[in-house]
Short mmCIF file of C-alpha atoms in Angstrom, two decimals:
data_model
loop_
_atom_site.label_atom_id
_atom_site.label_comp_id
_atom_site.label_asym_id
_atom_site.label_seq_id
_atom_site.Cartn_x
_atom_site.Cartn_y
_atom_site.Cartn_z
CA GLU A 1 -111.94 186.96 138.37
CA GLN A 2 -112.68 187.07 142.11
CA ALA A 3 -112.55 183.89 144.25
CA HIS A 4 -115.77 182.82 145.94
CA PRO A 5 -115.54 182.89 149.75
CA ALA A 6 -115.83 179.57 151.63
CA PRO A 7 -119.26 178.88 153.02
CA SER A 8 -119.59 179.39 156.76
CA ILE A 9 -121.94 176.37 157.18
CA PRO A 10 -120.35 172.83 156.81
CA HIS A 11 -121.50 170.81 153.87
CA GLU A 12 -123.63 167.80 154.79
CA SER A 13 -123.28 164.77 152.54
CA LYS A 14 -126.18 162.57 151.74
CA ARG A 15 -124.12 159.46 152.79
CA GLN A 16 -123.00 160.87 156.07
CA ASP A 17 -125.06 158.45 158.06
CA ASP A 18 -123.86 155.50 156.09
CA LEU A 19 -120.28 156.51 156.59
CA VAL A 20 -120.82 156.89 160.30
CA ARG A 21 -122.42 153.50 160.53
CA GLU A 22 -119.61 151.90 158.54
CA ASP A 23 -117.05 153.59 160.71
CA GLU A 24 -118.72 152.33 163.84
CA TYR A 25 -118.94 148.88 162.29
CA LEU A 26 -115.26 148.96 161.47
CA VAL A 27 -114.38 150.10 164.96
CA ASP A 28 -116.44 147.29 166.45
CA GLY A 29 -114.83 144.82 164.03
CA MET A 30 -111.35 146.00 164.95
CA LYS A 31 -112.13 145.55 168.61
CA ALA A 32 -113.42 142.03 167.96
CA LEU A 33 -110.38 141.17 165.87
CA ASP A 34 -108.07 142.56 168.52
CA ALA A 35 -109.80 140.49 171.18
CA GLN A 36 -109.62 137.37 169.03
CA THR A 37 -105.95 138.02 168.25
CA ARG A 38 -105.11 138.47 171.90
CA ALA A 39 -107.03 135.29 172.76
CA LYS A 40 -105.19 133.32 170.01
CA ASN A 41 -101.85 134.72 171.16
CA ALA A 42 -102.59 133.70 174.71
CA GLU A 43 -103.62 130.23 173.51
CA PHE A 44 -100.43 129.97 171.40
CA ILE A 45 -98.29 131.01 174.36
CA ARG A 46 -100.06 128.47 176.55
CA ARG A 47 -99.50 125.72 174.00
CA MET A 48 -95.86 126.72 173.60
CA ASN A 49 -95.38 126.58 177.34
CA ASP A 50 -97.01 123.16 177.44
CA LEU A 51 -94.77 122.02 174.56
CA ILE A 52 -91.66 123.32 176.34
CA ALA A 53 -92.69 121.63 179.55
CA ARG A 54 -93.34 118.36 177.65
CA GLN A 55 -89.94 118.70 175.94
CA GLU A 56 -88.22 119.19 179.28
CA ARG A 57 -90.01 116.16 180.69
CA CYS A 58 -88.98 114.09 177.63
CA VAL A 59 -85.37 115.27 177.89
CA GLY A 60 -85.30 114.42 181.56
CA ARG A 61 -86.81 110.99 180.93
CA ILE A 62 -84.34 110.36 178.05
CA ARG A 63 -81.43 111.46 180.26
CA GLU A 64 -82.60 109.12 183.00
CA GLU A 65 -83.02 106.27 180.55
CA SER A 66 -79.53 107.01 179.07
CA PHE A 67 -77.97 106.90 182.53
CA GLU A 68 -79.79 103.66 183.28
CA ARG A 69 -78.76 102.16 179.93
CA LYS A 70 -75.15 103.25 180.43
CA GLU A 71 -75.13 101.63 183.86
CA GLN A 72 -76.62 98.46 182.33
CA VAL A 73 -74.01 98.48 179.53
CA ASP A 74 -71.17 99.00 182.02
CA GLU A 75 -72.49 96.21 184.14
CA PHE A 76 -72.84 93.97 181.07
CA ARG A 77 -69.27 94.77 180.01
CA GLU A 78 -67.93 93.97 183.46
CA ARG A 79 -69.87 90.72 183.58
CA PHE A 80 -68.80 89.83 180.04
CA ALA A 81 -65.13 90.60 180.83
CA ARG A 82 -65.34 88.42 183.97
CA ASP A 83 -66.95 85.62 182.00
CA ILE A 84 -64.29 85.91 179.19
CA GLU A 85 -61.44 85.94 181.70
CA ALA A 86 -62.91 82.96 183.51
CA ALA A 87 -63.38 81.09 180.21
CA ARG A 88 -59.81 82.00 179.10
CA THR A 89 -58.34 80.89 182.42
CA GLY A 90 -60.28 77.64 182.30
CA PHE A 91 -59.28 77.02 178.67
CA LEU A 92 -55.59 77.67 179.35
CA THR A 93 -55.69 75.44 182.40
CA LYS A 94 -57.36 72.70 180.42
CA LEU A 95 -54.92 73.22 177.50
CA ASP A 96 -51.90 72.98 179.82
CA ALA A 97 -53.28 69.81 181.30
CA GLU A 98 -53.92 68.34 177.85
CA PHE A 99 -50.37 69.22 176.69
CA ASP A 100 -48.86 67.77 179.86
CA GLN A 101 -50.80 64.59 179.34
CA LEU A 102 -49.89 64.52 175.64
CA GLU A 103 -46.20 65.04 176.43
CA VAL A 104 -46.25 62.20 178.95
CA GLU A 105 -48.36 59.75 176.92
CA ALA A 106 -47.39 60.49 173.28
CA TYR A 107 -44.28 62.69 173.00
CA ALA A 108 -41.91 60.64 175.16
CA PRO A 109 -42.47 57.38 173.20
CA LEU A 110 -42.06 59.25 169.94
CA VAL A 111 -38.78 60.76 171.15
CA LYS A 112 -37.49 57.33 172.15
CA HIS A 113 -38.57 55.89 168.80
CA MET A 114 -36.86 58.75 166.91
CA GLU A 115 -33.65 58.27 168.90
CA HIS A 116 -33.71 54.59 168.09
CA LEU A 117 -34.26 55.33 164.38
CA GLU A 118 -31.46 57.94 164.37
CA ALA A 119 -29.05 55.50 165.99
CA ALA A 120 -29.98 52.80 163.47
CA LEU A 121 -29.64 55.24 160.55
CA GLU A 122 -26.28 56.50 161.85
CA ASP A 123 -24.97 52.95 162.10
CA TRP A 124 -26.27 52.08 158.64
CA VAL A 125 -24.79 55.20 157.01
CA HIS A 126 -21.39 55.13 158.68
CA ASN A 127 -20.84 51.38 159.00
CA GLU A 128 -23.02 49.30 156.70
CA VAL A 129 -22.94 51.56 153.62
CA PRO A 130 -19.10 51.93 153.56
CA LYS A 131 -18.76 48.17 153.91
CA LEU A 132 -21.15 47.56 151.02
CA ILE A 133 -19.43 50.21 148.90
CA GLU A 134 -16.01 48.70 149.68
CA GLN A 135 -17.25 45.23 148.80
CA GLU A 136 -18.87 46.35 145.55
CA THR A 137 -16.25 48.86 144.34
CA GLY A 138 -12.97 47.61 145.80
CA THR A 139 -11.84 45.82 142.63
CA ILE A 140 -12.85 48.69 140.38
CA VAL A 141 -11.09 51.24 142.59
CA ARG A 142 -7.88 49.25 142.60
CA TYR A 143 -8.00 48.88 138.83
CA LEU A 144 -8.66 52.59 138.40
CA ASN A 145 -5.75 53.40 140.73
CA GLN A 146 -3.44 51.21 138.66
CA VAL A 147 -4.66 52.81 135.43
CA ARG A 148 -4.19 56.24 136.99
CA GLU A 149 -0.63 55.43 138.05
CA SER A 150 0.18 54.12 134.56
CA PHE A 151 -1.33 57.21 133.01
CA ASP A 152 0.68 59.50 135.32
CA ILE A 153 3.90 57.71 134.39
CA GLU A 154 3.19 57.92 130.65
CA ASN A 155 2.06 61.50 131.04
CA ALA A 156 5.31 62.41 132.81
CA LYS A 157 7.33 60.79 130.03
CA ILE A 158 5.37 62.65 127.37
CA ARG A 159 5.78 65.90 129.27
CA ARG A 160 9.55 65.44 129.48
CA ARG A 161 9.67 64.57 125.80
CA GLU A 162 7.55 67.58 125.01
CA GLU A 163 9.80 69.84 127.10
CA LYS A 164 12.85 68.53 125.25
CA LEU A 165 11.17 69.12 121.88
CA ILE A 166 10.16 72.63 122.88
CA ALA A 167 13.68 73.35 124.15
CA ARG A 168 15.18 72.05 120.89
CA PHE A 169 12.68 74.12 118.91
CA LYS A 170 13.57 77.26 120.86
CA GLU A 171 17.28 76.52 120.43
CA HIS A 172 16.72 76.05 116.70
CA GLN A 173 14.87 79.36 116.58
CA ARG A 174 17.71 81.14 118.36
CA GLU A 175 20.34 79.50 116.12
CA THR A 176 18.37 80.35 112.97
CA ARG A 177 17.95 83.94 114.14
CA ARG A 178 21.70 84.14 114.88
CA LEU A 179 22.59 82.70 111.49
CA HIS A 180 20.25 85.12 109.74
CA GLU A 181 21.76 88.05 111.62
CA ALA A 182 25.32 86.85 110.88
CA GLU A 183 24.47 86.36 107.23
CA ALA A 184 22.81 89.76 107.04
CA GLU A 185 25.88 91.33 108.63
CA ALA A 186 28.20 89.41 106.23
CA ARG A 187 26.08 90.52 103.29
CA HIS A 188 26.21 94.09 104.51
CA LYS A 189 30.00 93.93 104.92
CA CYS A 190 30.34 92.28 101.55
CA LEU A 191 28.19 94.89 99.89
CA GLN A 192 30.04 97.63 101.73
CA ARG A 193 33.38 96.18 100.63
CA PHE A 194 32.01 95.77 97.16
CA GLU A 195 30.90 99.38 97.13
CA GLU A 196 34.37 100.41 98.33
CA ASP A 197 35.95 98.28 95.64
CA MET A 198 33.58 99.77 93.11
CA ASP A 199 34.44 103.27 94.27
CA TYR A 200 38.12 102.48 93.99
CA GLN A 201 37.56 100.86 90.66
CA PHE A 202 35.53 103.82 89.50
CA GLN A 203 38.41 106.03 90.45
CA GLU A 204 40.76 103.75 88.56
CA ASP A 205 38.31 103.70 85.70
CA ASP A 206 38.31 107.41 85.60
CA ARG A 207 42.00 107.09 84.95
CA ARG A 208 41.90 103.93 82.93
CA GLU A 209 38.33 103.70 81.71
CA PRO A 210 39.03 102.48 78.21
CA VAL A 211 41.26 99.68 79.44
CA LEU A 212 39.34 98.42 82.46
CA GLN A 213 35.72 98.75 81.31
CA ASN A 214 35.44 95.25 79.98
CA ARG A 215 37.07 93.67 83.03
CA ILE A 216 34.72 95.60 85.37
CA LYS A 217 31.70 94.35 83.50
CA LYS A 218 32.97 90.79 83.78
CA GLU A 219 33.61 91.17 87.49
CA LEU A 220 30.13 92.65 88.04
CA VAL A 221 28.55 89.73 86.25
CA ALA A 222 30.62 87.33 88.32
CA VAL A 223 29.72 89.08 91.56
CA LYS A 224 26.01 89.11 90.71
CA LYS A 225 26.20 85.44 89.82
CA ARG A 226 27.97 84.72 93.09
CA ILE A 227 25.39 86.67 95.08
CA LYS A 228 22.56 84.88 93.29
CA GLU A 229 24.19 81.52 94.01
CA ILE A 230 24.59 82.44 97.69
CA VAL A 231 20.98 83.62 97.87
CA ASP A 232 19.64 80.52 96.11
CA LYS A 233 21.72 78.29 98.34
CA ARG A 234 20.44 80.05 101.47
CA GLU A 235 16.82 79.87 100.30
CA LYS A 236 17.18 76.14 99.69
CA GLU A 237 18.69 75.67 103.15
CA ASP A 238 15.88 77.74 104.69
CA ALA A 239 13.28 75.70 102.78
CA VAL A 240 14.83 72.45 104.07
CA ILE A 241 14.91 73.84 107.63
CA MET A 242 11.28 75.01 107.45
CA ALA A 243 10.11 71.69 105.99
CA SER A 244 11.93 69.81 108.77
CA LEU A 245 10.45 72.15 111.37
CA THR A 246 6.94 71.72 109.91
CA ASP A 247 7.27 67.92 109.97
CA SER A 248 8.54 68.02 113.57
CA LEU A 249 5.62 70.23 114.66
CA ALA A 250 3.09 68.02 112.84
CA ALA A 251 4.54 64.91 114.50
CA LEU A 252 4.51 66.67 117.87
CA GLN A 253 0.88 67.73 117.45
CA GLN A 254 -0.16 64.25 116.38
CA SER A 255 1.66 62.77 119.39
CA ILE A 256 -0.08 65.23 121.73
CA LEU A 257 -3.48 64.42 120.18
CA ASN A 258 -2.88 60.69 120.54
CA ASN A 259 -1.69 60.91 124.14
CA PHE A 260 -3.74 63.72 125.70
CA GLY A 261 -7.11 63.56 124.01
CA SER A 262 -9.36 66.40 125.31
CA ASP A 263 -6.39 68.18 126.97
CA ALA A 264 -4.54 68.44 123.65
CA ASP A 265 -5.89 71.94 122.87
CA ARG A 266 -4.01 73.42 125.85
CA TYR A 267 -0.65 71.88 124.79
CA LEU A 268 -1.19 72.73 121.14
CA GLY A 269 -1.89 76.32 122.20
CA LEU A 270 1.42 76.34 124.11
CA VAL A 271 3.35 75.05 121.08
CA ASP A 272 1.64 77.55 118.74
CA ALA A 273 2.45 80.39 121.14
CA GLU A 274 6.10 79.36 121.15
#
């Protein structure tokens, strides 16, 4: 297919006139809007300038008022400080005068009265009270001193008696220990000798067993009987000694309880320790 050539004559629309009129109307409207916008901008700038100028005037007035108020406050502070200092000075002066007057009129008489009371109290405490105490307690004190002296004398006697009893008890202990040791040694020697005799006798018996057997048996019986008698005798003696010692200790404890009362536990502890 072949393309149609473009027409050489421009095409004329039926709404060409309307479009032209609308375009002109729009151009006129844009001009009017631009003029209004410029006028509003100018008015806004003018108002902003007025507002800035008003703000500057307000700031200046506030600054002036602040300076004035600060000066007033400083002046008030100075006047207040002067008034306070004057009131303080006047109060202290008046207070010193009042204290001076009080010291002269009231304190001095009180001091004199207190000194008089102290002197009277000192005399009463150191002179009158000892006299009254001596008058009221003199007889009792003398009686107590006599009782104390008697008690000290009796206590010294009891102490000496107690020391003697303790010394005798210790001596008895030492003697009993010595006797026990001597008896133990004697028994040991006796047994040793008996063993030697028995060894010798055994040797003899080995040689003369048929002849000496009966006699050895008799001697053994006799020795055992002798040992038993010695032991029984010693046990009886020990029982008598222990009974005597127990009676002595009981009498000593009873004497201490009767003579020392509350202090008896200390002496009884000493005797028990011994």
